[in-house]
């Protein structure tokens, strides 16, 4: 009890709390139940309620006569219908989406169909009459008495006679808004009506509107034509005109971007104050490490290697994002960082999103690490329990220097003796929280994040604001671009692919779904069966997909890698990372099922050797624009930007896929211009970061 009293005494009074720290229950009329409903809309504080964006504005229409409404309704009558109306001039009429009428209640009829219901209320005005329809609002039965005067606004319809599907109802005590008035329409949720939401927003304005503060300096607002936050919030819920409302939305859309940048910047500053393992290697050791690789680094790789070395020497935790197109040679840099960390006596973890990729990284890099005298191991979900336990024990005793693994590495059962570095490949496949769990397994662990999905700079600065970004642009020498072509049917490919197989080159055949579907969509299993029975049987045909057990999948892949088999039919499990330089052609079926970035990643499976490689795309017409773009360019950066435009940022960043949307900011509506604006504002006004940081969501 005394403890509770002390805490209450320390908490600042409600009048002093900032609005984002003010619970909704501080609003009069909002109790826990209503607050829970609002939470379903993502609204947790008074500030968030004030910032709820209406979906659109509705302009109250001018009233029309019942005769005019009848004429509109008759336009909706099905042609050739028995009871076609005989209203005059019907075909000269412009149909309207909404009518507003007034009349006197004559009678009503109510009917139920299972859980649904329909109330029909006939109103009249002199000689004319019209039916008002109310679907699924049985309680309204009690509302109408013959002789009542009602106002209604809704959509004209034909229901065995002229009718109006009512959206808003007015009466003597609560008339409809005056014609021309704008009303916000909010995103809906069950149990919270539009009227209720409007009332809540208005109440929040009334009670707390005067406490909204604008953190941006006035001159910056003016320069960018932005509405100040207090006015913007008011305009949002009590709109004056459409243009001003648009400006209000823009100002509000900036809020989460500024808050996100501030929190990421705060994280970056925090890191600069934290100490971490100092990795210092001299020139001799460095060139020894480079000598372990079977190739010399490209100029781009060399520059990034130097940056990594500087990062690791600095004594603060590194957080570097390495962006580089598919096949640009990021793995080698990941391995290089591991070698440096191991030299300083630390353990390193190399994380990949799929078992296939983790296994391949281990297989490819194990000899290199062995030459350096380092011990490696694999940790993935499908390892037999005993083996997994043994590996975990060895990690904990510090007997493994570099561990390769999948999500299994996040498990609490995985502990390290001295984790100093985590390399996260295809990092966009993981959530931020997941990454942090891995970093938390050591003290101030260095992190290198790698991705083949580059994003425009202004976006990167906001979404990855806590990271340093390096970009690998060139590819290893001797690569020629992959020739990409659309084809209509597998038959066209027989002659194209045959000579490649004869020369001992390999062919991937990607089919997104395992089983065949409707509309003659062939699944991977069936495609494999057809090819394996055809003339390519003698080259060996393998099938891999996500449902195979790991050992079997690995065996099949090994036969393909060795060349015992020439054709690999696969689902998108091979999307990331699979590296077989002898593979020179890839066929992708049902391409309409895959996004641009994904198609580009898949195409990146070929063109990894010096031989001219080819990519053949088959897909429905709906995918034509995407496939044309792929035919035209091989540049991952250009493709990422187009993907951004086509699909929205959530998909591009893989945030949705990772079950995470950095604080809800990455909606498809947010456009790049806004990110650019947020960047400019933060650069011009450093004080902003303090104004926004430290905001936490109430939970
Ligand atoms: P990604 O960037 O897509 O992860 P990888 O790291 O898988 O690309 O590299 C693609 C291929 O290029 C691999 O076969 C790798 O061995 C090879 N490679 C990487 N760097 C070089 C280099 N400097 N010279 C020659 N080949 C290289
Ligand atoms: Mg890779």
XYZ file of C-alpha atoms and ligand atoms in Angstrom:
727
model
C 0.000 0.000 0.000
C 2.642 2.586 0.911
C 4.468 1.733 -2.338
C 1.351 2.452 -4.354
C 0.897 5.741 -2.587
C 4.465 6.786 -3.289
C 4.088 5.992 -6.961
C 0.855 7.944 -7.202
C 2.540 10.858 -5.508
C 5.399 10.802 -7.999
C 3.332 10.582 -11.191
C 2.789 14.034 -12.683
C -0.790 15.294 -12.539
C -2.945 14.705 -15.607
C -2.789 18.392 -16.507
C 0.958 18.154 -16.989
C 1.182 14.872 -18.859
C 1.907 15.143 -22.577
C -1.052 13.961 -24.637
C 0.718 10.861 -25.911
C 1.107 9.728 -22.292
C -2.540 10.346 -21.515
C -4.770 7.254 -21.404
C -8.066 7.364 -23.277
C -9.943 6.823 -20.061
C -9.048 10.416 -19.174
C -11.660 11.425 -21.725
C -15.063 11.882 -20.171
C -17.393 9.152 -21.330
C -14.603 6.664 -22.136
C -14.331 3.656 -19.853
C -12.189 0.538 -20.177
C -14.615 -1.172 -22.587
C -14.653 1.705 -25.045
C -10.900 2.162 -24.684
C -10.487 -1.492 -25.649
C -12.577 -0.926 -28.784
C -10.404 2.045 -29.702
C -7.315 -0.052 -29.128
C -8.556 -2.273 -31.946
C -8.175 0.735 -34.219
C -4.605 1.143 -32.991
C -5.563 4.089 -30.803
C -4.067 3.906 -27.327
C -3.711 7.484 -26.106
C -5.463 10.812 -26.364
C -2.770 11.948 -28.779
C -3.411 8.948 -31.005
C -7.143 9.583 -30.986
C -6.555 13.184 -32.034
C -4.337 11.888 -34.838
C -6.757 9.300 -36.239
C -6.980 9.945 -39.962
C -10.500 9.918 -41.379
C -10.762 7.656 -44.385
C -12.542 10.352 -46.344
C -14.825 13.346 -46.100
C -18.499 13.299 -46.866
C -20.220 16.435 -48.047
C -23.815 16.749 -46.892
C -25.908 16.945 -50.053
C -28.625 19.448 -50.861
C -32.157 18.184 -50.285
C -34.213 16.967 -53.231
C -37.893 16.255 -53.592
C -39.305 12.758 -53.275
C -40.133 12.927 -56.985
C -36.454 13.544 -57.808
C -35.371 10.736 -55.498
C -37.872 8.368 -57.152
C -36.464 9.252 -60.553
C -32.937 8.464 -59.310
C -34.110 5.180 -57.821
C -35.725 4.186 -61.067
C -32.339 4.509 -62.812
C -31.225 1.657 -60.610
C -34.062 -0.637 -61.684
C -32.790 -3.670 -63.499
C -33.376 -3.363 -67.221
C -36.149 -5.552 -68.534
C -37.523 -5.952 -65.055
C -41.289 -6.538 -64.796
C -42.059 -3.582 -62.639
C -40.033 -1.047 -64.596
C -40.950 2.404 -63.475
C -42.630 4.807 -65.832
C -41.012 7.928 -64.434
C -40.555 10.524 -67.142
C -37.235 11.713 -68.487
C -35.473 8.878 -66.732
C -32.832 8.519 -69.385
C -31.871 12.162 -69.418
C -31.037 12.022 -65.749
C -27.437 11.960 -64.439
C -27.321 9.229 -61.796
C -26.143 10.452 -58.365
C -24.579 8.406 -55.584
C -26.577 9.969 -52.829
C -29.906 11.757 -52.213
C -31.249 13.645 -49.269
C -34.977 13.767 -48.685
C -37.561 14.817 -46.157
C -41.032 13.394 -45.597
C -43.689 12.201 -43.210
C -43.763 8.617 -42.010
C -46.752 6.730 -43.436
C -46.171 3.118 -42.388
C -43.376 0.603 -41.792
C -42.747 -3.075 -42.450
C -40.115 -5.229 -40.787
C -38.793 -8.590 -41.929
C -36.112 -10.933 -40.680
C -33.977 -13.382 -42.667
C -32.037 -15.427 -40.157
C -29.555 -13.131 -38.520
C -30.271 -10.347 -40.972
C -33.173 -7.973 -41.124
C -34.740 -5.247 -43.222
C -36.858 -2.364 -42.057
C -38.872 -0.521 -44.751
C -40.279 2.845 -43.795
C -42.566 4.561 -46.294
C -42.488 8.341 -46.233
C -44.588 10.768 -48.213
C -44.515 14.374 -49.233
C -47.797 15.426 -50.769
C -48.611 13.030 -53.605
C -45.192 11.335 -53.800
C -43.878 8.554 -51.623
C -40.601 6.645 -51.180
C -39.389 3.715 -49.112
C -36.465 4.143 -46.736
C -34.482 0.915 -46.283
C -32.554 0.028 -43.122
C -30.595 -3.200 -43.237
C -29.724 -5.015 -40.026
C -30.779 -2.280 -37.637
C -33.774 -3.941 -35.950
C -33.733 -1.452 -33.057
C -34.921 1.287 -35.410
C -38.366 -0.357 -35.386
C -39.115 1.580 -32.230
C -38.062 4.883 -33.688
C -40.752 5.757 -36.211
C -44.396 6.778 -35.606
C -46.796 7.636 -38.416
C -46.851 11.380 -38.842
C -43.207 11.876 -37.736
C -41.195 14.149 -40.016
C -37.829 12.568 -40.883
C -34.799 13.512 -42.916
C -32.695 10.820 -44.556
C -29.586 10.691 -46.689
C -28.570 7.607 -48.634
C -28.109 5.707 -51.858
C -31.011 5.509 -54.321
C -32.035 1.916 -55.067
C -34.815 -0.078 -56.607
C -36.470 -2.609 -54.315
C -39.729 -3.576 -55.997
C -40.297 0.162 -56.039
C -38.291 3.357 -55.589
C -36.257 3.335 -52.393
C -33.298 4.812 -50.541
C -30.716 2.742 -48.626
C -30.270 5.077 -45.694
C -26.817 6.074 -44.473
C -27.742 8.912 -42.157
C -30.959 9.750 -40.498
C -32.037 13.106 -39.125
C -35.045 14.065 -37.065
C -36.511 16.966 -35.224
C -34.074 16.715 -32.283
C -30.921 15.920 -34.312
C -31.172 17.312 -37.836
C -28.766 16.273 -40.609
C -25.832 18.638 -41.069
C -26.540 21.663 -43.211
C -26.106 21.087 -46.964
C -22.460 21.474 -47.959
C -21.136 20.610 -44.490
C -18.134 18.252 -44.483
C -18.171 15.266 -42.145
C -15.190 12.970 -41.566
C -15.746 9.263 -42.153
C -13.463 7.205 -39.906
C -12.014 3.734 -40.296
C -14.615 1.496 -38.741
C -14.424 -1.216 -36.177
C -17.107 -3.422 -34.757
C -18.986 -1.898 -31.855
C -17.921 1.677 -32.600
C -20.329 3.512 -34.854
C -19.344 6.450 -37.026
C -21.444 8.722 -34.864
C -19.662 7.475 -31.772
C -16.208 7.975 -33.318
C -17.119 11.466 -34.452
C -18.369 12.322 -31.007
C -15.213 10.930 -29.368
C -12.891 12.859 -31.649
C -14.845 16.035 -31.080
C -14.764 15.473 -27.357
C -11.000 14.907 -27.433
C -10.618 18.189 -29.325
C -12.806 20.033 -26.898
C -11.129 18.657 -23.798
C -7.511 18.522 -24.945
C -7.233 20.319 -28.303
C -5.666 23.358 -26.656
C -2.816 21.194 -25.345
C -1.602 20.011 -28.743
C 1.915 21.391 -29.336
C 3.767 21.863 -32.604
C 7.384 20.679 -32.289
C 8.384 22.032 -35.720
C 9.697 25.603 -35.842
C 7.367 28.091 -37.511
C 9.787 29.030 -40.303
C 10.134 25.408 -41.396
C 6.377 24.999 -41.410
C 5.986 28.066 -43.549
C 8.752 27.031 -45.914
C 7.082 23.697 -46.619
C 3.518 24.991 -46.569
C 2.637 22.776 -43.633
C -0.305 23.323 -41.349
C 0.759 23.545 -37.687
C -0.210 20.502 -35.674
C -2.892 22.131 -33.486
C -4.724 23.481 -36.534
C -4.142 20.272 -38.456
C -5.725 18.190 -35.717
C -8.740 20.484 -35.619
C -9.081 20.472 -39.404
C -8.955 16.689 -39.381
C -12.039 16.256 -37.221
C -13.878 19.490 -37.938
C -13.009 19.994 -41.587
C -13.488 23.402 -43.141
C -12.562 22.632 -46.725
C -11.077 19.818 -48.740
C -7.794 21.501 -49.653
C -7.050 22.432 -46.072
C -8.028 18.954 -44.985
C -5.454 17.505 -47.381
C -2.760 19.698 -45.821
C -3.838 18.541 -42.391
C -3.477 14.920 -43.464
C -0.008 15.599 -44.777
C 1.080 17.145 -41.486
C -0.372 14.213 -39.564
C 1.254 11.664 -41.852
C 4.614 13.190 -40.941
C 4.127 12.533 -37.235
C 4.993 8.825 -37.098
C 7.907 9.349 -39.498
C 9.411 12.041 -37.298
C 8.810 9.965 -34.174
C 10.419 6.919 -35.755
C 13.467 8.845 -36.894
C 13.839 10.296 -33.441
C 13.690 6.936 -31.723
C 16.170 5.410 -34.161
C 18.505 8.359 -33.801
C 18.277 7.999 -30.037
C 19.235 4.365 -30.409
C 22.222 5.306 -32.540
C 23.427 7.845 -29.956
C 22.965 5.313 -27.209
C 25.212 2.930 -29.121
C 27.904 5.549 -29.466
C 28.052 5.624 -25.659
C 28.213 1.836 -25.338
C 31.478 -0.036 -25.490
C 32.038 -3.253 -27.386
C 34.769 -5.687 -28.258
C 37.692 -3.933 -29.940
C 38.820 -5.914 -32.967
C 42.237 -4.770 -34.069
C 44.220 -6.627 -36.711
C 47.450 -5.460 -38.297
C 48.155 -5.362 -42.021
C 49.905 -8.716 -42.015
C 46.980 -10.532 -40.387
C 44.560 -8.676 -42.616
C 46.262 -9.811 -45.790
C 46.484 -13.311 -44.351
C 42.706 -13.214 -43.935
C 42.171 -11.946 -47.485
C 44.449 -14.731 -48.700
C 42.013 -17.321 -47.382
C 39.511 -16.452 -50.103
C 39.731 -18.233 -53.451
C 39.444 -14.874 -55.279
C 40.615 -11.318 -54.815
C 38.030 -8.890 -53.570
C 36.536 -6.518 -56.117
C 37.229 -2.824 -55.524
C 33.765 -2.454 -54.002
C 34.255 -5.411 -51.676
C 37.665 -4.058 -50.708
C 36.242 -0.677 -49.749
C 33.534 -2.255 -47.618
C 36.057 -4.600 -46.014
C 38.032 -1.526 -44.915
C 34.880 0.048 -43.499
C 34.061 -3.120 -41.569
C 37.554 -3.179 -40.148
C 37.195 0.416 -38.967
C 33.766 -0.296 -37.487
C 35.091 -3.223 -35.494
C 38.119 -1.320 -34.248
C 36.124 1.534 -32.841
C 35.035 -0.109 -29.613
C 31.321 0.659 -30.056
C 28.824 -1.900 -31.331
C 28.718 -1.888 -35.132
C 25.299 -1.870 -36.834
C 25.978 -1.850 -40.537
C 23.514 -2.599 -43.285
C 25.179 -3.958 -46.399
C 22.993 -3.546 -49.482
C 24.092 -5.257 -52.643
C 22.359 -6.727 -55.626
C 21.982 -10.495 -55.926
C 25.291 -12.093 -56.772
C 27.391 -9.077 -55.837
C 29.379 -11.116 -53.322
C 28.025 -10.161 -49.910
C 28.678 -13.572 -48.347
C 32.416 -13.089 -48.622
C 32.161 -9.859 -46.646
C 30.097 -11.580 -43.979
C 32.772 -14.242 -43.730
C 35.486 -11.587 -43.632
C 33.832 -9.922 -40.618
C 33.600 -13.319 -38.878
C 37.299 -13.914 -39.463
C 38.174 -10.545 -37.933
C 35.988 -11.166 -34.881
C 37.386 -14.654 -34.388
C 40.915 -13.222 -34.530
C 39.962 -11.071 -31.555
C 38.855 -14.184 -29.715
C 35.107 -13.746 -30.127
C 32.463 -16.134 -31.400
C 30.407 -15.210 -34.453
C 26.918 -16.211 -35.547
C 25.946 -16.274 -39.240
C 22.181 -16.183 -39.552
C 20.145 -17.060 -42.659
C 16.366 -17.116 -43.192
C 16.164 -20.647 -44.599
C 17.821 -23.923 -43.699
C 18.821 -24.330 -47.307
C 20.788 -21.119 -47.220
C 22.326 -21.750 -43.803
C 23.502 -25.185 -44.935
C 24.930 -23.745 -48.103
C 26.800 -20.975 -46.314
C 28.335 -23.538 -44.005
C 29.300 -25.856 -46.836
C 30.776 -23.001 -48.859
C 32.664 -21.353 -46.038
C 33.693 -24.294 -43.833
C 36.918 -25.000 -45.783
C 37.904 -21.355 -45.554
C 37.324 -21.220 -41.809
C 39.114 -24.543 -41.415
C 42.178 -23.082 -43.112
C 42.030 -20.297 -40.528
C 41.936 -22.889 -37.772
C 38.375 -22.035 -36.764
C 35.672 -24.482 -35.713
C 32.239 -24.237 -37.360
C 28.830 -25.806 -36.770
C 25.239 -25.687 -38.015
C 22.198 -25.058 -35.838
C 18.790 -25.399 -37.447
C 15.327 -26.499 -36.434
C 15.444 -29.815 -38.220
C 18.594 -31.103 -36.544
C 17.956 -34.225 -34.451
C 17.539 -33.232 -30.808
C 20.706 -34.934 -29.621
C 22.837 -33.263 -32.232
C 21.284 -29.893 -31.501
C 21.908 -30.253 -27.786
C 25.516 -31.204 -28.416
C 26.047 -28.158 -30.620
C 24.407 -25.901 -28.057
C 26.630 -27.261 -25.316
C 29.720 -26.729 -27.455
C 28.671 -23.161 -28.213
C 28.173 -22.453 -24.552
C 31.590 -23.862 -23.696
C 33.109 -21.717 -26.427
C 34.266 -24.673 -28.500
C 32.671 -23.371 -31.683
C 33.977 -20.192 -33.297
C 31.437 -19.595 -36.040
C 27.916 -20.994 -35.939
C 25.631 -20.974 -38.978
C 21.936 -21.160 -38.361
C 18.339 -20.198 -38.917
C 15.668 -18.880 -36.556
C 16.725 -21.692 -34.253
C 19.532 -19.372 -33.111
C 16.995 -17.070 -31.422
C 15.947 -19.784 -28.994
C 16.647 -19.120 -25.336
C 18.362 -22.498 -25.201
C 21.113 -21.123 -27.440
C 23.805 -19.445 -25.340
C 27.270 -18.324 -26.252
C 30.473 -18.198 -24.261
C 31.566 -14.940 -25.915
C 29.407 -13.844 -28.836
C 31.052 -10.820 -30.439
C 29.502 -10.580 -33.904
C 26.233 -11.494 -35.585
C 25.998 -11.518 -39.383
C 22.398 -11.548 -40.571
C 21.959 -12.511 -44.194
C 18.802 -11.469 -46.080
C 18.055 -9.350 -43.058
C 14.716 -8.078 -44.392
C 13.346 -11.541 -43.747
C 13.739 -10.984 -40.015
C 12.007 -8.622 -37.658
C 13.863 -5.945 -35.744
C 12.862 -7.586 -32.475
C 14.254 -10.935 -33.652
C 17.552 -9.360 -34.564
C 17.766 -7.738 -31.170
C 17.248 -11.091 -29.500
C 20.348 -12.379 -31.181
C 22.374 -9.304 -30.267
C 21.245 -9.743 -26.681
C 23.004 -13.084 -26.472
C 26.301 -11.381 -25.911
C 27.502 -8.144 -24.402
C 27.362 -5.309 -26.940
C 27.540 -7.538 -29.972
C 28.599 -6.134 -33.351
C 26.020 -6.585 -36.090
C 26.346 -6.817 -39.872
C 23.028 -6.960 -41.716
C 22.966 -7.927 -45.376
C 20.213 -7.536 -47.936
C 19.741 -7.810 -51.668
C 16.720 -5.521 -51.565
C 18.080 -2.005 -51.755
C 15.809 0.888 -50.942
C 15.957 4.571 -51.881
C 18.108 6.700 -49.615
C 15.449 8.881 -48.039
C 13.493 5.800 -47.084
C 16.577 4.032 -45.758
C 17.384 7.018 -43.573
C 14.006 6.810 -41.933
C 13.419 3.115 -41.713
C 17.026 2.141 -41.072
C 17.954 5.363 -39.333
C 19.766 3.519 -36.573
C 22.056 1.735 -39.027
C 25.071 2.751 -41.085
C 24.520 1.799 -44.688
C 27.062 0.505 -47.234
C 26.191 -0.331 -50.788
C 27.938 -2.847 -53.026
C 27.303 -1.841 -56.604
C 29.578 -3.809 -58.857
C 29.523 -7.549 -59.408
C 32.534 -9.886 -59.497
C 34.358 -9.773 -62.838
C 33.444 -11.919 -65.819
C 29.697 -11.856 -65.319
C 27.487 -11.096 -68.262
C 23.947 -9.920 -67.607
C 21.248 -12.570 -67.564
C 19.197 -12.508 -70.756
C 15.541 -12.426 -69.795
C 12.628 -13.328 -72.032
C 8.941 -14.014 -71.632
C 7.652 -17.259 -73.082
C 4.144 -18.580 -73.483
C 4.539 -22.283 -72.946
C 7.134 -24.771 -71.741
C 7.257 -26.240 -75.255
C 9.102 -23.174 -76.546
C 11.945 -23.983 -74.193
C 12.833 -27.478 -75.215
C 15.251 -26.424 -77.941
C 16.661 -23.563 -75.904
C 17.571 -25.639 -72.909
C 18.677 -28.858 -74.552
C 22.121 -27.592 -75.650
C 22.816 -26.238 -72.174
C 22.066 -29.595 -70.595
C 24.222 -31.296 -73.236
C 27.122 -29.069 -72.215
C 26.661 -30.087 -68.582
C 25.113 -26.797 -67.476
C 22.205 -26.870 -65.000
C 18.658 -25.573 -65.242
C 16.332 -24.393 -62.456
C 12.618 -24.758 -63.083
C 10.639 -22.761 -60.537
C 6.949 -23.431 -59.878
C 5.519 -21.428 -56.953
C 2.983 -23.978 -55.731
C 3.692 -27.545 -54.731
C 0.387 -29.014 -55.909
C -1.435 -28.252 -59.131
C -4.318 -25.837 -58.801
C -7.379 -24.870 -60.748
C -7.347 -23.355 -64.242
C -4.652 -25.738 -65.426
C -2.012 -24.261 -63.133
C 0.673 -26.901 -62.892
C 2.267 -27.478 -59.480
C 5.902 -28.358 -58.825
C 5.152 -32.031 -58.182
C 3.360 -32.437 -61.485
C 5.903 -30.391 -63.429
C 8.634 -32.615 -62.028
C 6.743 -35.750 -63.033
C 6.200 -34.462 -66.579
C 9.823 -33.457 -67.110
C 11.147 -36.611 -65.503
C 9.097 -38.695 -67.967
C 10.138 -36.638 -70.980
C 13.303 -36.518 -73.064
C 15.339 -34.842 -70.326
C 14.993 -37.821 -68.026
C 18.523 -38.871 -68.943
C 19.948 -35.607 -67.568
C 18.453 -36.327 -64.148
C 15.537 -34.297 -62.758
C 15.204 -33.360 -59.085
C 12.359 -31.857 -57.074
C 12.757 -29.710 -53.937
C 10.193 -27.831 -51.873
C 9.637 -26.716 -48.315
C 7.824 -29.832 -47.201
C 10.719 -32.221 -47.755
C 12.770 -33.152 -44.760
C 16.122 -31.470 -44.608
C 18.308 -34.513 -45.259
C 16.359 -35.554 -48.338
C 16.321 -32.010 -49.688
C 20.029 -31.690 -49.116
C 20.729 -34.926 -50.995
C 18.696 -33.849 -53.986
C 20.334 -30.460 -54.040
C 23.757 -32.069 -53.767
C 23.067 -34.187 -56.867
C 22.117 -31.028 -58.729
C 25.174 -29.173 -57.472
C 27.502 -32.023 -58.499
C 25.834 -32.328 -61.886
C 24.514 -35.837 -61.370
C 21.202 -34.164 -62.128
C 20.807 -31.366 -64.634
C 17.341 -30.060 -63.855
C 16.042 -28.855 -60.495
C 12.295 -28.301 -60.234
C 11.705 -26.175 -57.143
C 9.295 -23.924 -55.331
C 10.571 -20.546 -54.161
C 12.619 -22.266 -51.432
C 15.591 -21.582 -53.676
C 14.790 -17.870 -53.777
C 17.534 -16.693 -51.516
C 21.139 -17.555 -51.601
C 21.340 -20.862 -53.436
C 24.631 -20.667 -55.270
C 25.438 -23.158 -58.043
C 27.694 -21.402 -60.557
C 27.121 -24.077 -63.253
C 23.411 -23.258 -63.345
C 22.907 -21.072 -66.406
C 19.166 -21.033 -66.994
C 16.109 -20.533 -64.872
C 12.496 -20.986 -65.906
C 9.839 -19.356 -63.728
C 6.255 -20.532 -64.128
C 3.141 -18.777 -62.776
C 5.216 -15.643 -62.371
C 2.072 -13.631 -61.614
C 2.180 -15.154 -58.142
C 5.514 -13.534 -57.347
C 6.535 -9.955 -56.669
C 9.152 -8.081 -58.642
C 11.835 -8.251 -55.988
C 11.215 -11.947 -55.568
C 11.471 -12.599 -59.306
C 14.706 -10.653 -59.414
C 16.083 -12.679 -56.504
C 15.156 -15.906 -58.256
C 16.780 -14.718 -61.463
C 19.885 -14.060 -59.391
C 20.309 -17.841 -59.043
C 21.863 -17.797 -62.517
C 24.546 -15.625 -64.035
C 26.969 -16.635 -61.284
C 29.602 -17.997 -63.614
C 31.134 -16.691 -66.820
C 28.731 -18.528 -69.179
C 25.902 -16.530 -70.760
C 22.828 -17.190 -68.648
C 19.136 -16.934 -69.401
C 15.879 -16.449 -67.515
C 12.507 -17.455 -68.980
C 9.332 -16.063 -67.473
C 5.862 -17.508 -67.874
C 2.895 -15.764 -66.362
C -0.632 -14.528 -66.759
C -1.301 -11.254 -68.472
C -1.851 -9.588 -65.096
C 1.911 -9.839 -64.575
C 2.842 -8.378 -67.975
C 4.131 -5.032 -66.656
C 6.361 -6.691 -64.090
C 7.739 -9.184 -66.561
C 8.455 -6.476 -69.124
C 10.440 -4.544 -66.556
C 12.504 -7.625 -65.793
C 13.155 -8.130 -69.496
C 14.381 -4.578 -69.735
C 16.670 -4.298 -66.732
C 18.937 -6.372 -64.552
C 19.573 -3.585 -62.053
C 18.286 -4.509 -58.605
C 18.097 -0.876 -57.535
C 15.848 0.084 -60.417
C 13.688 -2.964 -59.803
C 13.379 -2.214 -56.097
C 12.122 1.280 -56.862
C 9.567 -0.022 -59.305
C 8.484 -2.618 -56.778
C 8.064 0.131 -54.268
C 5.784 2.012 -56.601
C 3.772 -1.073 -57.489
C 3.296 -2.827 -54.231
C 3.831 -0.382 -51.426
C 6.628 -0.273 -48.966
C 5.511 -2.910 -46.529
C 6.132 -5.672 -49.012
C 9.289 -4.197 -50.333
C 10.919 -3.927 -46.972
C 9.691 -7.345 -46.054
C 8.234 -5.811 -42.941
C 4.836 -7.315 -43.404
C 6.384 -10.667 -44.084
C 8.384 -10.495 -40.899
C 5.147 -9.818 -39.062
C 6.301 -6.402 -38.215
C 5.588 -2.970 -39.422
C 7.863 -0.520 -37.767
C 5.262 1.171 -35.621
C 2.674 1.165 -38.311
C 4.352 3.741 -40.468
C 4.864 1.722 -43.566
C 1.450 1.819 -45.102
C 0.941 1.797 -48.819
C -0.354 5.326 -48.603
C 2.884 6.781 -47.331
C 4.720 8.122 -50.317
C 8.384 8.614 -50.846
C 8.036 12.397 -50.951
C 6.929 12.364 -47.354
C 9.991 10.383 -46.282
C 12.115 12.903 -48.097
C 10.316 15.727 -46.295
C 10.792 14.016 -42.911
C 14.494 13.691 -43.664
C 14.816 17.384 -44.555
C 12.918 18.497 -41.470
C 15.105 16.402 -39.165
C 18.286 17.685 -40.770
C 17.201 21.304 -40.542
C 15.910 21.110 -37.013
C 18.049 18.911 -34.762
C 15.919 19.845 -31.748
C 13.120 17.781 -33.272
C 14.799 14.575 -32.323
C 14.582 15.466 -28.649
C 10.993 16.616 -28.994
C 9.957 13.276 -30.410
C 12.240 10.794 -28.726
C 11.136 9.098 -25.602
C 7.572 8.769 -26.838
C 6.376 5.347 -25.970
C 3.101 3.782 -26.868
C 0.795 3.303 -23.917
C -0.046 -0.331 -23.615
P 25.167 -12.395 -52.837
O 25.631 -10.987 -52.789
O 23.943 -12.563 -53.664
O 25.053 -13.009 -51.477
P 27.242 -14.309 -53.134
O 27.979 -13.852 -51.953
O 26.457 -15.558 -53.050
O 26.298 -13.158 -53.635
O 28.279 -14.368 -54.342
C 27.924 -14.817 -55.604
C 29.045 -15.604 -56.220
O 30.141 -14.745 -56.513
C 29.592 -16.699 -55.335
O 29.768 -17.831 -56.145
C 30.915 -16.146 -54.871
O 31.826 -17.161 -54.613
C 31.347 -15.305 -56.033
N 32.238 -14.181 -55.695
C 32.070 -13.327 -54.670
N 33.062 -12.407 -54.676
C 33.858 -12.673 -55.723
C 35.049 -12.068 -56.272
N 35.587 -11.013 -55.706
N 35.577 -12.616 -57.363
C 35.020 -13.697 -57.938
N 33.917 -14.323 -57.484
C 33.338 -13.821 -56.395
Mg 23.550 -13.906 -50.427
